[in-house]
Coordinates of C-alpha atoms and ligand atoms in Angstrom, one line a residue:
M1 CA 4.2 -15.2 -19.5
K2 CA 6.5 -17.5 -17.1
I3 CA 6.4 -15.4 -13.2
L4 CA 8.3 -15.5 -9.8
Y5 CA 6.8 -14.2 -7.1
V6 CA 9.8 -13.5 -4.4
T7 CA 8.2 -12.0 -1.5
S8 CA 8.9 -12.2 2.5
E9 CA 4.8 -12.3 3.5
A10 CA 2.0 -13.2 2.2
V11 CA -1.7 -13.6 3.7
P12 CA -2.9 -16.4 4.1
F13 CA 0.4 -17.5 5.2
C14 CA 1.9 -15.2 7.2
K15 CA 1.5 -11.4 7.5
T16 CA 3.0 -7.9 9.5
G17 CA 1.9 -5.9 7.1
G18 CA 0.6 -4.2 3.4
L19 CA 2.7 -6.0 1.7
A20 CA 1.3 -9.5 2.6
D21 CA -2.3 -8.7 1.2
V22 CA -0.3 -6.9 -2.5
A23 CA 1.6 -10.5 -2.3
G24 CA -1.3 -12.6 -1.0
S25 CA -3.6 -11.6 -3.9
L26 CA -1.6 -10.1 -6.7
P27 CA -0.4 -13.3 -8.0
P28 CA -3.6 -15.4 -8.5
A29 CA -5.0 -12.2 -9.9
L30 CA -2.2 -12.4 -12.4
A31 CA -2.6 -16.3 -13.1
E32 CA -6.8 -15.6 -13.5
Q33 CA -5.4 -13.5 -16.0
G34 CA -3.9 -16.6 -17.8
A35 CA -0.3 -15.9 -16.9
E36 CA 1.8 -19.2 -14.8
V37 CA 2.6 -17.9 -11.4
A38 CA 4.9 -19.6 -9.2
V39 CA 6.1 -17.1 -5.8
V40 CA 8.6 -17.9 -2.9
L41 CA 8.9 -17.3 0.7
P42 CA 10.5 -18.4 3.6
L43 CA 9.0 -21.4 5.7
Y44 CA 8.8 -19.4 8.6
E45 CA 7.3 -20.9 11.8
R46 CA 4.2 -19.6 11.6
V47 CA 3.9 -21.6 8.6
R48 CA 4.8 -24.7 9.2
D49 CA 2.6 -24.5 12.4
R50 CA -0.3 -23.7 10.4
F51 CA 0.2 -25.2 6.9
G52 CA 2.9 -27.5 7.3
S53 CA 0.1 -30.3 6.8
Q54 CA -1.1 -28.9 3.3
L55 CA 2.7 -28.8 1.8
K56 CA 4.2 -30.9 -0.2
F57 CA 7.9 -31.6 0.3
E58 CA 9.5 -31.4 -3.8
C59 CA 13.6 -31.7 -2.9
Y60 CA 16.4 -30.0 -0.7
D61 CA 19.5 -28.7 -1.8
Y62 CA 22.4 -27.0 -0.3
V63 CA 23.6 -22.6 -0.6
D64 CA 26.8 -21.0 -0.9
L65 CA 26.9 -17.7 0.2
A66 CA 30.1 -16.4 1.0
W67 CA 31.9 -19.3 3.6
R68 CA 28.6 -20.9 5.3
H69 CA 26.6 -23.9 3.2
N70 CA 23.3 -24.8 4.1
Y71 CA 20.6 -26.4 4.0
C72 CA 17.6 -25.9 2.2
G73 CA 14.3 -27.5 1.2
L74 CA 11.5 -26.7 -0.8
F75 CA 8.4 -27.7 0.0
S76 CA 4.8 -27.0 -2.5
M77 CA 1.0 -25.6 -2.5
E78 CA -1.4 -24.9 -5.3
K79 CA -3.6 -22.8 -4.2
D80 CA -5.5 -20.5 -7.2
G81 CA -4.5 -20.5 -10.0
V82 CA -0.6 -20.3 -8.1
T83 CA 2.2 -22.5 -7.2
W84 CA 3.7 -21.3 -3.6
Y85 CA 7.0 -22.3 -2.7
F86 CA 8.2 -22.3 0.8
L87 CA 12.3 -22.7 1.2
D88 CA 13.1 -24.4 5.2
N89 CA 16.1 -23.7 6.9
E90 CA 15.1 -23.6 10.1
Q91 CA 18.0 -21.6 11.4
Y92 CA 17.1 -18.7 10.0
F93 CA 13.5 -19.0 10.0
S94 CA 12.5 -21.0 12.9
R95 CA 11.7 -18.2 15.0
G96 CA 8.4 -15.8 16.8
T97 CA 8.6 -13.1 14.1
L98 CA 9.2 -12.5 10.8
Y99 CA 12.2 -9.7 11.1
G100 CA 13.7 -7.6 13.4
Q101 CA 16.3 -10.0 14.6
A102 CA 19.9 -9.5 14.7
D103 CA 20.9 -11.5 11.5
D104 CA 17.6 -10.0 9.4
G105 CA 20.7 -9.3 6.9
E106 CA 22.0 -13.0 6.7
R107 CA 18.5 -14.7 6.7
F108 CA 17.2 -12.5 3.8
A109 CA 20.7 -13.2 2.1
F110 CA 20.3 -16.4 2.4
F111 CA 16.5 -16.9 0.9
S112 CA 17.9 -14.6 -1.6
R113 CA 20.3 -16.7 -2.5
A114 CA 18.4 -19.9 -1.9
V115 CA 15.3 -18.4 -4.2
V116 CA 18.5 -18.2 -7.2
R117 CA 19.5 -20.8 -6.1
M118 CA 16.7 -23.2 -6.7
L119 CA 15.9 -21.8 -9.7
D120 CA 16.4 -25.0 -11.6
R121 CA 13.5 -27.0 -9.4
F122 CA 10.9 -24.7 -9.4
K123 CA 7.9 -25.9 -12.2
F124 CA 9.0 -23.6 -14.7
W125 CA 12.2 -21.1 -15.7
P126 CA 10.6 -17.6 -15.2
E127 CA 11.1 -15.4 -17.7
V128 CA 10.2 -12.5 -14.8
V129 CA 11.6 -12.3 -10.8
H130 CA 8.9 -9.8 -9.4
C131 CA 10.9 -8.7 -6.0
N132 CA 9.3 -7.0 -2.7
D133 CA 11.5 -4.0 -0.6
W134 CA 14.5 -5.4 0.8
Q135 CA 14.0 -8.1 1.5
S136 CA 14.2 -10.1 -1.5
A137 CA 16.3 -6.6 -3.4
L138 CA 19.2 -9.2 -3.5
V139 CA 17.7 -11.1 -5.7
P140 CA 18.2 -9.0 -8.9
I141 CA 21.6 -8.7 -7.9
Y142 CA 22.5 -12.1 -7.7
L143 CA 21.2 -13.0 -11.4
K144 CA 23.4 -9.7 -12.3
D145 CA 25.9 -11.8 -10.7
D146 CA 25.9 -14.9 -11.6
G147 CA 24.7 -14.0 -15.6
V148 CA 28.5 -12.5 -16.0
R149 CA 29.1 -16.4 -15.6
E150 CA 25.9 -18.3 -17.3
D151 CA 23.9 -16.9 -19.9
R152 CA 20.6 -18.1 -19.0
Y153 CA 20.5 -16.5 -15.6
R154 CA 20.4 -13.2 -17.9
S155 CA 17.5 -14.7 -20.2
I156 CA 15.2 -13.5 -16.9
K157 CA 14.2 -10.1 -16.5
T158 CA 13.5 -8.7 -13.1
V159 CA 11.3 -5.9 -11.5
V160 CA 11.3 -4.7 -8.2
T161 CA 8.1 -3.1 -6.3
I162 CA 8.8 -0.4 -3.3
H163 CA 5.9 -1.1 -0.7
N164 CA 7.7 1.4 1.4
I165 CA 11.4 2.7 0.7
E166 CA 11.9 3.8 4.6
Y167 CA 13.1 0.2 4.5
Q168 CA 15.8 -0.1 2.6
G169 CA 18.4 -2.8 4.1
R170 CA 21.8 -0.8 5.2
Y171 CA 24.9 -2.4 6.0
N172 CA 28.5 -1.9 6.4
P173 CA 30.3 -2.3 3.3
Y174 CA 32.7 -3.8 5.1
V175 CA 30.6 -6.8 5.2
L176 CA 29.5 -7.1 1.8
G177 CA 32.2 -9.9 1.2
E178 CA 31.0 -12.2 4.2
L179 CA 27.9 -11.7 4.5
F180 CA 26.2 -11.2 0.9
G181 CA 28.9 -12.9 -1.0
L182 CA 29.4 -10.5 -3.7
D183 CA 32.0 -8.8 -4.5
A184 CA 34.1 -5.2 -2.6
G185 CA 33.4 -4.4 -6.3
W186 CA 29.8 -3.8 -6.1
A187 CA 30.0 -0.6 -3.1
K188 CA 33.1 0.5 -4.7
D189 CA 31.4 1.3 -8.4
G190 CA 28.9 2.8 -6.3
T191 CA 25.4 -0.1 -7.2
M192 CA 25.3 -0.5 -4.1
L193 CA 26.5 2.4 -1.7
L194 CA 24.8 5.0 -0.4
D195 CA 25.9 7.6 2.2
G196 CA 28.4 5.4 3.2
D197 CA 26.5 2.2 3.7
A198 CA 25.3 -0.8 1.6
N199 CA 22.5 -0.6 0.1
L200 CA 20.1 -3.8 -1.1
L201 CA 17.5 -1.9 -2.5
K202 CA 19.7 0.7 -4.3
G203 CA 21.2 -2.3 -5.5
A204 CA 18.3 -3.4 -6.6
I205 CA 16.7 -0.1 -8.2
L206 CA 19.5 -0.3 -10.3
C207 CA 20.1 -4.2 -11.2
A208 CA 16.3 -4.3 -12.3
D209 CA 14.7 -4.2 -15.9
A210 CA 11.4 -2.0 -14.1
V211 CA 11.0 -0.4 -10.9
N212 CA 7.5 -0.1 -9.4
A213 CA 6.0 1.8 -7.4
V214 CA 3.0 1.1 -5.3
S215 CA 0.9 4.6 -6.2
P216 CA 1.5 6.6 -9.5
T217 CA 1.0 9.4 -6.6
Y218 CA 4.2 7.7 -4.5
A219 CA 6.3 6.5 -8.3
N220 CA 6.8 10.6 -8.4
E221 CA 7.2 11.5 -4.5
L222 CA 10.2 9.1 -4.5
K223 CA 11.7 11.3 -6.9
M224 CA 11.3 14.0 -3.8
P225 CA 13.6 14.3 -0.9
Y226 CA 10.4 15.2 1.4
F227 CA 9.1 11.3 1.0
A228 CA 12.3 9.7 -0.3
H229 CA 14.6 8.9 2.4
R230 CA 17.8 9.8 0.8
M231 CA 17.1 7.8 -2.4
E232 CA 15.6 10.4 -4.0
G233 CA 18.7 11.0 -6.9
V234 CA 18.2 7.2 -7.7
M235 CA 15.0 7.1 -8.2
R236 CA 15.4 10.1 -10.2
Q237 CA 18.3 8.2 -11.9
C238 CA 15.2 5.3 -13.1
S239 CA 12.6 6.8 -14.1
D240 CA 12.8 5.7 -17.7
K241 CA 11.8 2.1 -15.6
L242 CA 9.8 4.2 -12.9
Y243 CA 6.2 2.7 -12.6
G244 CA 3.3 3.2 -10.4
V245 CA 0.5 0.5 -10.0
L246 CA -1.6 1.2 -7.8
N247 CA -2.6 -1.8 -5.2
G248 CA -5.7 -3.4 -5.2
I249 CA -8.2 -5.4 -2.6
D250 CA -9.7 -8.1 -2.3
M251 CA -13.3 -7.2 -3.4
K252 CA -14.0 -10.6 -2.4
L253 CA -13.2 -11.2 0.9
Y254 CA -14.3 -7.0 1.7
D255 CA -17.9 -7.3 0.8
P256 CA -20.1 -6.0 2.6
R257 CA -22.9 -7.6 1.3
T258 CA -21.5 -11.1 1.5
D259 CA -18.8 -10.5 4.7
G260 CA -20.1 -13.1 7.6
R261 CA -17.7 -11.3 9.8
I262 CA -20.4 -7.6 10.4
L263 CA -23.4 -8.5 12.2
K264 CA -25.5 -7.5 9.2
N265 CA -24.9 -7.5 5.4
F266 CA -25.5 -4.5 3.2
S267 CA -25.1 -3.0 -0.3
P268 CA -25.4 0.6 -1.8
E269 CA -28.1 -0.3 -2.7
E270 CA -30.2 -1.2 1.1
M271 CA -28.0 0.5 3.6
A272 CA -30.0 -0.3 6.6
G273 CA -27.4 -2.9 8.0
K274 CA -25.1 -0.5 8.5
D275 CA -27.4 1.3 11.2
D276 CA -26.7 -2.2 13.0
C277 CA -23.7 -2.4 12.8
K278 CA -22.9 1.5 13.7
A279 CA -25.4 0.8 16.7
E280 CA -23.3 -2.6 17.5
L281 CA -19.9 -0.6 17.2
Q282 CA -20.9 1.6 19.9
R283 CA -22.0 -0.9 22.2
M284 CA -18.5 -2.7 21.4
T285 CA -16.3 0.3 22.0
G286 CA -18.0 1.2 24.9
L287 CA -19.9 5.1 22.4
R288 CA -22.7 6.1 23.6
E289 CA -25.3 4.8 20.8
E290 CA -26.4 7.7 19.0
P291 CA -27.2 6.8 15.6
H292 CA -27.1 10.1 14.9
T293 CA -24.1 11.1 15.6
P294 CA -20.8 10.4 13.3
V295 CA -18.5 8.1 13.9
V296 CA -14.9 9.1 12.9
A297 CA -12.7 5.8 12.7
M298 CA -9.4 5.6 12.6
V299 CA -7.2 1.8 12.5
S300 CA -4.3 2.3 11.7
R301 CA -0.1 1.2 13.4
L302 CA 0.4 4.4 15.7
V303 CA 3.9 5.5 14.5
S304 CA 4.7 9.3 13.4
H305 CA 4.5 8.3 8.9
K306 CA 0.2 7.8 9.6
G307 CA 0.1 11.5 10.8
L308 CA -0.8 11.4 14.0
D309 CA 1.2 15.0 15.0
L310 CA -1.8 16.3 13.8
I311 CA -4.3 14.4 15.7
C312 CA -2.3 15.2 18.5
E313 CA -2.3 19.0 17.8
V314 CA -5.9 19.5 17.5
L315 CA -7.7 17.0 19.0
H316 CA -9.6 18.8 21.8
D317 CA -10.6 21.2 18.2
M318 CA -12.2 18.6 17.0
M319 CA -13.8 16.6 20.1
E320 CA -15.5 19.7 20.4
L321 CA -17.6 19.0 16.8
P322 CA -20.8 16.7 17.3
M323 CA -18.8 13.6 16.5
Q324 CA -17.6 10.0 17.9
L325 CA -14.0 9.3 17.7
V326 CA -12.9 5.3 17.8
V327 CA -8.4 4.3 17.1
L328 CA -7.9 1.4 17.3
G329 CA -3.9 0.2 16.7
T330 CA -1.0 -0.2 18.3
G331 CA 2.7 1.7 18.2
D332 CA 5.0 4.4 19.7
Q333 CA 4.7 4.6 22.6
R334 CA 4.3 8.5 23.4
Y335 CA 0.8 8.0 20.7
E336 CA -0.7 5.3 22.9
D337 CA -0.4 7.3 25.7
F338 CA -1.7 10.4 24.3
F339 CA -4.0 8.2 23.0
R340 CA -5.2 6.3 26.2
W341 CA -5.6 9.9 28.5
A342 CA -7.5 11.6 25.4
A343 CA -9.8 8.7 25.6
Q344 CA -10.3 9.2 29.6
Q345 CA -11.5 12.9 28.6
Y346 CA -14.6 11.9 26.3
P347 CA -16.2 8.8 28.3
G348 CA -18.7 7.9 25.4
R349 CA -17.5 10.1 22.1
M350 CA -13.8 8.4 22.2
S351 CA -12.9 4.9 22.2
V352 CA -9.0 3.5 21.6
R353 CA -8.3 0.0 22.1
M354 CA -4.4 -0.3 22.0
D355 CA -4.4 -4.3 19.9
Y356 CA -4.1 -5.3 16.6
N357 CA -7.8 -7.0 16.4
E358 CA -9.2 -8.3 13.2
D359 CA -12.9 -8.3 13.9
L360 CA -12.5 -4.8 16.1
S361 CA -11.5 -3.5 12.5
M362 CA -13.9 -5.2 10.0
A363 CA -16.9 -3.8 13.1
I364 CA -15.1 -0.6 12.8
Y365 CA -15.0 -0.8 8.5
A366 CA -18.6 -1.5 8.6
G367 CA -20.3 0.7 11.4
A368 CA -18.1 3.6 11.1
D369 CA -18.8 7.0 9.5
L370 CA -16.2 8.4 8.9
F371 CA -12.5 7.4 8.2
L372 CA -9.1 9.2 9.0
M373 CA -6.1 9.5 7.6
P374 CA -3.8 12.0 7.9
S375 CA -0.4 10.3 6.1
K376 CA 2.3 12.6 6.5
S377 CA 3.2 9.5 3.9
E378 CA 1.3 6.6 2.3
P379 CA 2.7 4.7 -0.2
C380 CA -0.4 3.3 -1.3
G381 CA -2.7 2.5 1.7
L382 CA -5.5 -0.4 1.8
S383 CA -7.6 0.9 4.6
Q384 CA -8.9 4.0 3.0
M385 CA -10.1 1.7 -0.1
I386 CA -11.2 -1.2 2.6
A387 CA -12.8 1.9 4.2
M388 CA -15.0 2.8 1.0
R389 CA -15.7 -0.6 0.1
Y390 CA -18.0 -0.2 3.3
G391 CA -19.6 3.1 3.0
T392 CA -17.4 4.3 5.7
V393 CA -16.3 7.8 3.6
P394 CA -12.8 8.6 4.0
I395 CA -10.9 11.6 5.1
V396 CA -7.2 11.8 4.0
R397 CA -4.7 13.5 3.3
E398 CA -3.4 14.2 -0.1
T399 CA -0.3 11.8 -0.5
G400 CA 0.7 8.6 -2.2
G401 CA -2.0 6.2 -3.2
L402 CA -4.2 8.6 -0.5
K403 CA -4.3 11.0 -3.4
D404 CA -5.0 8.4 -6.1
T405 CA -8.3 6.7 -4.6
V406 CA -10.0 9.4 -2.7
Q407 CA -11.0 12.2 -4.7
P408 CA -12.6 15.4 -2.5
C409 CA -15.9 16.1 -2.4
E410 CA -17.7 18.4 -4.7
S411 CA -21.4 18.7 -3.2
W412 CA -22.3 20.8 -5.6
R413 CA -22.1 18.5 -8.3
D414 CA -22.4 15.3 -6.7
A415 CA -18.9 14.2 -7.2
G416 CA -16.0 13.0 -5.1
N417 CA -15.3 9.9 -2.9
G418 CA -14.1 11.5 0.2
F419 CA -12.7 14.2 1.8
S420 CA -8.9 15.4 1.8
F421 CA -6.7 18.2 2.4
A422 CA -3.0 19.2 1.0
N423 CA -0.9 20.9 3.3
Y424 CA 0.1 19.1 6.4
S425 CA -1.3 21.2 8.3
S426 CA -3.7 20.3 11.6
G427 CA -5.9 23.2 10.8
D428 CA -6.5 22.4 7.5
M429 CA -7.2 18.6 8.9
L430 CA -9.7 19.9 11.0
H431 CA -11.4 21.8 8.2
V432 CA -11.9 19.1 6.6
I433 CA -12.7 17.1 9.0
R434 CA -15.8 20.5 10.5
E435 CA -16.7 20.1 6.6
A436 CA -17.4 16.2 6.8
V437 CA -19.0 16.5 10.3
Y438 CA -21.3 18.8 9.5
L439 CA -22.3 17.3 5.9
Y440 CA -22.9 14.2 7.2
K441 CA -25.1 16.5 10.0
D442 CA -27.0 18.9 8.1
Y443 CA -26.9 17.3 4.5
P444 CA -27.5 13.5 5.1
D445 CA -29.1 12.7 1.4
V446 CA -26.0 14.3 -0.1
F447 CA -23.9 12.7 2.4
A448 CA -25.3 9.4 1.5
R449 CA -24.6 10.0 -2.3
L450 CA -21.2 10.5 -1.5
R451 CA -21.1 7.4 0.4
Q452 CA -22.4 5.6 -2.8
R453 CA -20.1 7.0 -5.1
A454 CA -17.2 5.9 -2.3
M455 CA -18.5 2.3 -2.1
S456 CA -18.7 1.9 -6.0
G457 CA -15.4 2.5 -6.5
D458 CA -13.5 -0.4 -8.5
F459 CA -10.5 -1.5 -6.2
S460 CA -9.9 -4.8 -8.1
W461 CA -7.3 -6.3 -7.9
A462 CA -7.8 -7.3 -12.2
R463 CA -7.7 -4.0 -13.3
S464 CA -3.6 -3.6 -11.8
A465 CA -3.0 -6.6 -12.6
R466 CA -3.5 -5.7 -16.4
E467 CA -0.9 -3.3 -15.5
Y468 CA 1.9 -5.2 -14.3
L469 CA 1.5 -7.8 -17.3
R470 CA 2.4 -4.9 -19.8
I471 CA 5.4 -3.9 -17.1
Y472 CA 6.3 -7.3 -17.5
A473 CA 5.4 -7.2 -21.3
T474 CA 7.5 -4.4 -22.0
I475 CA 10.5 -6.0 -19.9
T476 CA 10.2 -8.7 -21.7
G477 CA 9.4 -7.7 -25.4
Q478 CA 6.1 -10.0 -25.3
T479 CA 2.7 -9.2 -26.6
W480 CA 0.9 -9.3 -24.2
P481 CA -2.1 -8.9 -22.8
I482 CA -4.5 -11.4 -25.5
H483 CA -7.8 -11.2 -24.2
S484 CA -9.8 -9.0 -25.7
D485 CA -11.6 -6.9 -22.3
T486 CA -7.4 -5.6 -22.2
R487 CA -7.3 -5.4 -26.7
R488 CA -6.4 -1.8 -26.1
A489 CA -3.1 -2.9 -23.9
V490 CA -1.7 -4.8 -26.6
E491 CA -2.4 -1.8 -29.5
I492 CA 0.0 -0.3 -27.5
P493 CA 3.7 -1.3 -28.7
A494 CA 5.7 -2.6 -25.6
G495 CA 7.9 0.8 -25.0
E496 CA 5.2 3.1 -24.6
A497 CA 3.8 1.0 -21.8
A498 CA 4.0 4.5 -19.7
P499 CA 6.9 4.9 -16.9
V500 CA 6.1 7.7 -14.2
E501 CA 7.2 10.8 -15.9
E502 CA 9.5 13.3 -14.4
P503 CA 7.9 16.1 -12.0
A504 CA 8.7 19.8 -11.8
P505 CA 12.0 20.0 -10.1
A506 CA 11.7 19.0 -6.1
E507 CA 14.7 20.2 -4.5
E508 CA 13.2 23.9 -2.9
T509 CA 9.3 22.1 -2.5
T510 CA 8.1 21.9 0.1
P511 CA 5.2 18.8 1.2
A512 CA 2.5 21.3 0.5
E513 CA 3.8 21.3 -3.3
E514 CA 5.2 18.2 -3.8
P515 CA 2.0 15.9 -3.6
A516 CA 0.5 17.6 -7.4
P517 CA 3.7 16.6 -9.1
V518 CA 3.6 18.2 -13.1
V519 CA 3.2 15.3 -15.2
E520 CA 2.0 16.0 -19.1
P521 CA -1.7 13.9 -19.1
V522 CA -1.5 11.0 -21.7
P523 CA -3.9 11.6 -25.0
A524 CA -7.0 9.6 -23.8
E525 CA -6.4 7.0 -26.8
E526 CA -3.2 6.2 -25.1
T527 CA -3.8 6.0 -21.8
T528 CA -4.2 2.6 -19.3
P529 CA -5.2 4.1 -16.3
A530 CA -3.1 2.6 -13.5
V531 CA 0.2 2.8 -14.7
E532 CA 0.4 7.0 -15.9
P533 CA -0.1 9.4 -13.2
V534 CA -2.2 12.1 -14.3
P535 CA -2.5 15.7 -13.5
A536 CA -4.1 16.4 -9.5
E537 CA -6.5 19.5 -10.7
E538 CA -7.4 17.9 -14.7
A539 CA -8.5 14.2 -14.0
A540 CA -9.2 11.4 -11.0
P541 CA -6.0 9.9 -10.8
A542 CA -5.0 6.2 -11.6
G543 CA -6.9 3.9 -9.7
E544 CA -9.7 6.5 -10.4
P545 CA -12.7 4.7 -8.4
V546 CA -15.4 6.3 -9.1
P547 CA -17.7 5.3 -11.2
A548 CA -18.2 7.1 -14.9
E549 CA -21.9 8.5 -13.7
A550 CA -20.8 9.6 -10.3
S551 CA -19.2 12.3 -11.9
A552 CA -22.2 13.2 -13.9
P553 CA -24.4 16.0 -12.0
A554 CA -27.0 14.1 -10.0
E555 CA -29.7 13.1 -12.6
E556 CA -32.8 14.2 -10.6
P557 CA -33.7 17.7 -9.7
P558 CA -31.5 18.6 -6.8
S559 CA -34.3 18.8 -3.5
K560 CA -35.0 22.3 -2.3
K561 CA -32.4 21.1 0.8
T562 CA -29.7 20.0 -1.9
R563 CA -30.2 23.2 -3.8
K564 CA -28.9 24.6 -0.2
T565 CA -26.5 22.4 0.3
S566 CA -25.2 22.9 -3.1
A567 CA -24.7 26.7 -2.4
K568 CA -23.3 26.7 1.1
A569 CA -21.2 23.3 -0.4
A570 CA -19.7 25.6 -3.1
S571 CA -19.4 28.5 -0.5
K572 CA -17.3 26.3 1.7
T573 CA -15.4 25.0 -1.0
A574 CA -14.2 28.7 -2.1
K575 CA -13.5 29.4 1.4
A576 CA -11.6 26.4 1.5
E577 CA -9.8 27.1 -1.4
K578 CA -8.6 30.4 -0.3
K579 CA -8.4 29.0 2.8
T580 CA -5.3 26.8 1.2
E581 CA -3.4 28.9 -1.4
K582 CA -2.8 31.5 2.0
K583 CA -1.2 28.2 3.8
T584 CA 2.2 27.9 2.4
S585 CA 4.1 27.5 6.6
A586 CA 3.2 22.9 5.7
K587 CA 5.9 22.0 7.7
K588 CA 9.0 20.7 6.4
G589 CA 9.9 16.9 7.6
T590 CA 13.0 15.2 7.8
A591 CA 14.1 11.6 6.3
G592 CA 13.4 9.1 9.1
K593 CA 16.3 6.8 10.6
K594 CA 16.2 3.4 9.9
K595 CA 14.1 1.3 11.3
S596 CA 13.1 -2.5 11.0
A597 CA 9.9 -3.9 9.2
E598 CA 8.6 -5.2 11.9
Ligands
LIG601 C1 3.8 -0.8 2.5 C2 2.9 0.3 2.5 C3 1.3 0.2 2.7 C4 0.7 0.2 1.1 C5 2.0 -1.6 1.0 C6 1.4 -2.8 0.3 O1 2.9 -1.6 4.5 O2 3.1 1.6 3.8 O3 0.8 2.3 2.4 O4 -0.3 -0.1 1.7 O5 3.0 -1.5 1.8 O6 2.1 -2.3 -0.9

């Protein structure tokens, strides 16, 4: 299988967000499974500065786009079994930042056109071109456009992955010809038109052979107005080719056993190092050095969809609990101001850093006890998986990938790997934070087992890569993979590669109802976990990271303390359920405004 992966950012070359982590890890994971993989990226200034000496100049050509005729250089690098290509044009890419420029449309139209133009120059003619987000959304469109004239473009199948549907690449349709070199028919027939705008992502979704969202729950949420930023109709229209493959994390890079970035290493079997990491975190951030006070942490962009309004509403109630709070991130002024002000009210108990700081973020993952992500929406989310890997138990709202990776703690049967709440409600969030804090303080043995389960989840890219290969196989009609460990996938006819199914009608749903799409469970024989969403109530979702034993009750008979815990926890759970039932007044959000991605 020959795959060309097109992305506007990838670790370690350039990064503004989660897309870079995915694009840095998935291609090597595909290569490890036997696929031939090349990745193509723009040659940004920062890539040239840091990696220039390692790049090999391949060739150059000229790219025609509308009336423009622009130079394009091609550089390459071999790494992790993958060929990384970089497209060079200094006018477009020798800039201080990746995105957020007035001519982003022109820059990424050039990039997408150049990818198609340079297809002959790559080491293979791809069977699948896999694009990501709006920046490479024009690629499937150009391939269709060129395919009208030349057969060979029609042989290429396309996949588009949506990492965040908020960013769609919207332009005045008037510029279709001038900026993108496309006939006005692309807007007139509606393929690229949404709400009067030319919409690059919509065009890609309609043109691609498969569309993927970065978690099963997000794939279903995208059919609902609350999450889809006006694209719900388009997503419903393409539901027969819609998939939801959960992202993974780099399990080697994020390994508390070996990570050299943290003070002391530790593992589920030997947790002493985590206590040292906690003390170090408290020292670094000016929190009181109290080993028995749970440290709740947030590492997040400080923007609205991360659920920060909930925290603003109940921060003082949170701080009445016996806990400490550490916040790391940058973002909107109003949140930065709020957190700065709040930290002054709780010296020694609350600490904030308005910064993007890798070292401190690792110290937080390793040293904190609880990791808070109350997101309004979260396509996949990687931080909760990293936190779990380091034994920092997540508290999340049940949306997108958060719902698919975190199963709520049920102490009475030793199940779950974190805490979660369904409604976008500060009261509900406070309730689970309280539950988590008191579980930590009053029932350390139960909390320790919860922590163990969180740490032993499988968030590896190998799992996700297998799911992607099944999608590629489905659209190319090939049989793949052929490895024995994935034999079951071969037995499934290509057509059954499990697109995400229609959720319950969404028009009138509230966010509270939305995160639990009604999907028929697929019989055990046929399932391949990461693609299919499963009903929230019945089974652990696709990314099920909890190991088999985790869902079974603990083998040893519970101690007296545990029994007490179980009874208390069970009654708490019952109360919580009752409370959740009563709550129907979740807030309804509105689709956000257009924003640039950086
Ligand atoms: C975007 C999403 C995030 C996801 C990442 C990688 O940044 O907001 O949830 O994990 O892309 O797919």
